[in-house]
Amino acid sequence: MQRRALITGVTGQDGSYLAELLVSKGYAVHGLRRRSSTFGTERIEHLIRGNDPCVELHYGDLSDASGLARLIRQIRPHEVYNLAAQSHVRVSFDQPAYTADVTAVGTLRILEALRDVQDDTSEQIRFYQASSSEMYGKVVETPQKETTPFYPRSPYGVAKVYGHWITVNYRESYDLHASCGILFNHESPRRGETFVTRKITRAAARIKLGMQEKLHLGNLDAKRDWGFAGDYVEAMWLMLQQPQADDYVVATNELHTVREFCELTFSRLGLDYLDFVEVDPRYFRPAEVDLLLGDATKARTTLDWTPRVSFQELVEMMVDGDLELARRERNAGGDTISQHRMVA
Ligand code: NAP
Ligand code: F7E
């Protein structure tokens, strides 16, 4: 029988890679999309268009409990991947209550819907929660692993801690097959344009083509463990194929600064970042996460998961993608980028 999967956040970076992976594995893939005044389906156009679309989209929102419950009853998925979230750390300081409602309580709403459906179905539904390295925040040990205590530093981090623990609690209370992937930063050419990596590669490509003069950034000394999103969605799937649900750190165990990301990006284009990058305090955060470095030993040994794309390859892939995008924009004679004067 064909397995059915439901992905919340299917229009996002990870949702698009996960949808591709599940389609390639023969799943019937359903995706939750929220209504907005624009389409917002750019990342999954290739999966939803044509006579025989690979992914079926359904309107819904993590703030709407009854809609989620109805959808899960209708689809009766074998696997549910909860990737939807207000996922921007800086924005969570501006919208703390909204972030809590969607990123924290939204997880509870899905778990409640699953618990209800689980009662009248013989097959156990498997659930994946998108937990985050942001939960480690002001880190109490390095590298961070599954047993490292959390110390979140943003409303987003706090909301993810709630989503994590409520998932663990439902696993222990109701025997749900619910797993949390504690994923460290992962990027790609599909990364949202206000996350720092994409902001850098997008701006550098435009600077190279004379479409932009400067790049304004915040803390250049922040250190992150950056991997490739396409590698990380495989770990999500592997977690749900295990006989027992559990929690796993997914990371590369390599540390780089924002500054290094700038250096590599601009040098790929034959430029020196020092000529173009300016620090703008408006991009500093009220509380910063200085360093995140993951120890993914458990995922490597239990899931047999390993990241394939190196840091250098990731930067090159993103720069090349954005150079191509900037060329298309220039050739079209338009300037489709909105200058991000919003602080993010
Ligand atoms: P993303 O690109 O920002 O995608 C977020 C998705 O959530 C989008 O599809 C968005 O829809 C959807 N969404 C937002 N609010 C919603 C709501 N109220 N109801 C329903 N859907 C909603 O994030 P990502 O990078 O793919 O990350 C996927 C998940 O992993 C998120 O939960 C994120 O917090 C978590 N995570 C990410 C990383 C990382 O480095 N990327 C690391 C650890 C954990 P629209 O397209 O309409 O905006
Ligand atoms: O910031 C610094 C910033 O916004 C990384 C989300 O996917 O990963 C992501 O959260 C670092 C921070 O990612 C700018 O201060 C400097 O130290 O790319 P980011 P994030 O905050 O680490 C985690 C794991 C998630 O779960 C989240 O969903 O870069 N930084 N200058 C800047 N950051 C941004 N956005 N913009 C700047 O101008």
CSV table of N, CA and C and ligand atoms in Angstrom, one decimal, residues 9-14 32 34 61-62 83-85 87 98 102 130-132 156 160 183-186 191, ligand 1:
chain,number,residue,atom,x,y,z
A,9,GLY,N,4.5,23.2,6.7
A,9,GLY,CA,5.6,23.9,6.3
A,9,GLY,C,6.2,23.5,4.9
A,10,VAL,N,5.3,22.9,4.1
A,10,VAL,CA,5.8,22.3,2.8
A,10,VAL,C,6.3,23.4,1.9
A,11,THR,N,5.9,24.6,2.0
A,11,THR,CA,6.3,25.7,1.1
A,11,THR,C,7.7,26.3,1.6
A,12,GLY,N,8.2,25.9,2.7
A,12,GLY,CA,9.5,26.4,3.2
A,12,GLY,C,10.7,25.7,2.6
A,13,GLN,N,11.8,26.1,3.1
A,13,GLN,CA,13.1,25.5,2.6
A,13,GLN,C,13.1,23.9,2.8
A,14,ASP,N,12.9,23.5,4.0
A,14,ASP,CA,13.0,22.1,4.4
A,14,ASP,C,11.8,21.3,3.8
A,32,LEU,N,0.6,21.1,3.9
A,32,LEU,CA,-0.3,22.1,4.5
A,32,LEU,C,0.3,23.5,4.0
A,34,ARG,N,-0.6,27.7,4.2
A,34,ARG,CA,-1.4,28.8,4.8
A,34,ARG,C,-1.8,29.7,3.7
A,61,ASP,N,-3.6,26.1,8.9
A,61,ASP,CA,-2.7,27.0,9.6
A,61,ASP,C,-2.5,26.3,11.0
A,62,LEU,N,-1.3,26.5,11.5
A,62,LEU,CA,-1.0,25.9,12.8
A,62,LEU,C,-1.8,26.5,14.0
A,83,LEU,N,7.0,20.8,10.2
A,83,LEU,CA,8.1,21.7,9.8
A,83,LEU,C,7.6,23.2,9.9
A,84,ALA,N,6.3,23.4,10.0
A,84,ALA,CA,5.8,24.8,10.0
A,84,ALA,C,6.2,25.5,11.3
A,85,ALA,N,6.6,26.8,11.1
A,85,ALA,CA,6.9,27.6,12.3
A,85,ALA,C,7.1,29.0,11.8
A,87,SER,N,9.9,30.9,11.9
A,87,SER,CA,11.2,30.3,12.1
A,87,SER,C,12.3,31.3,12.2
A,98,TYR,N,3.0,35.8,18.8
A,98,TYR,CA,2.6,35.1,17.6
A,98,TYR,C,3.6,33.8,17.4
A,102,VAL,N,2.3,29.9,17.2
A,102,VAL,CA,2.5,29.1,16.0
A,102,VAL,C,3.5,28.0,16.3
A,130,ALA,N,10.2,19.4,14.3
A,130,ALA,CA,11.4,20.1,13.9
A,130,ALA,C,11.9,20.9,15.1
A,131,SER,N,12.7,20.3,16.0
A,131,SER,CA,13.3,21.0,17.1
A,131,SER,C,14.6,21.6,16.5
A,132,SER,N,15.2,22.5,17.4
A,132,SER,CA,16.3,23.4,16.8
A,132,SER,C,17.4,23.5,17.8
A,156,TYR,N,11.8,32.6,20.0
A,156,TYR,CA,11.8,31.5,19.1
A,156,TYR,C,12.3,30.2,19.8
A,160,LYS,N,10.5,26.7,20.7
A,160,LYS,CA,10.9,25.4,20.3
A,160,LYS,C,11.2,24.5,21.4
A,183,LEU,N,17.9,20.0,14.9
A,183,LEU,CA,18.7,20.3,13.7
A,183,LEU,C,19.5,21.6,13.9
A,184,PHE,N,20.8,21.6,13.6
A,184,PHE,CA,21.6,22.8,13.6
A,184,PHE,C,21.4,23.5,12.3
A,185,ASN,N,21.9,24.7,12.2
A,185,ASN,CA,21.6,25.5,11.0
A,185,ASN,C,21.8,24.8,9.7
A,186,HIS,N,20.9,24.8,8.8
A,186,HIS,CA,21.1,24.2,7.5
A,186,HIS,C,20.5,25.1,6.4
A,191,ARG,N,17.1,28.8,0.8
A,191,ARG,CA,17.0,29.4,2.1
A,191,ARG,C,16.3,30.7,2.0
B,1,NAP,P1,11.1,28.2,6.6
B,1,NAP,O1,11.7,28.2,5.3
B,1,NAP,O2,10.9,29.5,7.3
B,1,NAP,O3,9.6,27.5,6.4
B,1,NAP,C1,8.6,27.7,7.4
B,1,NAP,C2,7.3,27.1,6.9
B,1,NAP,O4,6.3,27.2,7.9
B,1,NAP,C3,6.8,27.8,5.7
B,1,NAP,O5,6.2,26.8,4.8
B,1,NAP,C4,5.7,28.7,6.2
B,1,NAP,O6,4.7,29.0,5.3
B,1,NAP,C5,5.2,27.8,7.3
B,1,NAP,N1,4.4,28.5,8.3
B,1,NAP,C6,4.7,29.6,9.0
B,1,NAP,N2,3.7,30.0,9.8
B,1,NAP,C7,2.7,29.1,9.6
B,1,NAP,C8,1.4,28.9,10.2
B,1,NAP,N3,1.0,29.8,11.1
B,1,NAP,N4,0.7,27.8,9.8
B,1,NAP,C9,1.2,27.0,8.9
B,1,NAP,N5,2.4,27.1,8.3
B,1,NAP,C10,3.1,28.1,8.7
B,1,NAP,O7,11.8,27.2,7.6
B,1,NAP,P2,12.8,26.0,7.3
B,1,NAP,O8,14.2,26.6,7.3
B,1,NAP,O9,12.4,25.2,6.2
B,1,NAP,O10,12.7,25.2,8.7
B,1,NAP,C11,11.7,24.2,8.8
B,1,NAP,C12,11.5,23.9,10.3
B,1,NAP,O11,12.7,23.5,10.9
B,1,NAP,C13,11.0,25.1,11.1
B,1,NAP,O12,10.1,24.6,12.1
B,1,NAP,C14,12.2,25.7,11.7
B,1,NAP,O13,11.9,26.4,12.8
B,1,NAP,C15,13.0,24.4,12.0
B,1,NAP,N6,14.4,24.5,12.0
B,1,NAP,C16,15.1,25.1,11.0
B,1,NAP,C17,16.5,25.1,11.0
B,1,NAP,C18,17.3,25.7,9.8
B,1,NAP,O14,18.5,26.0,10.0
B,1,NAP,N7,16.7,25.9,8.6
B,1,NAP,C19,17.2,24.5,12.0
B,1,NAP,C20,16.5,23.9,13.1
B,1,NAP,C21,15.1,23.9,13.0
B,1,NAP,P3,4.9,30.3,4.3
B,1,NAP,O15,5.7,29.7,3.1
B,1,NAP,O16,3.5,30.6,4.0
B,1,NAP,O17,5.7,31.3,5.0
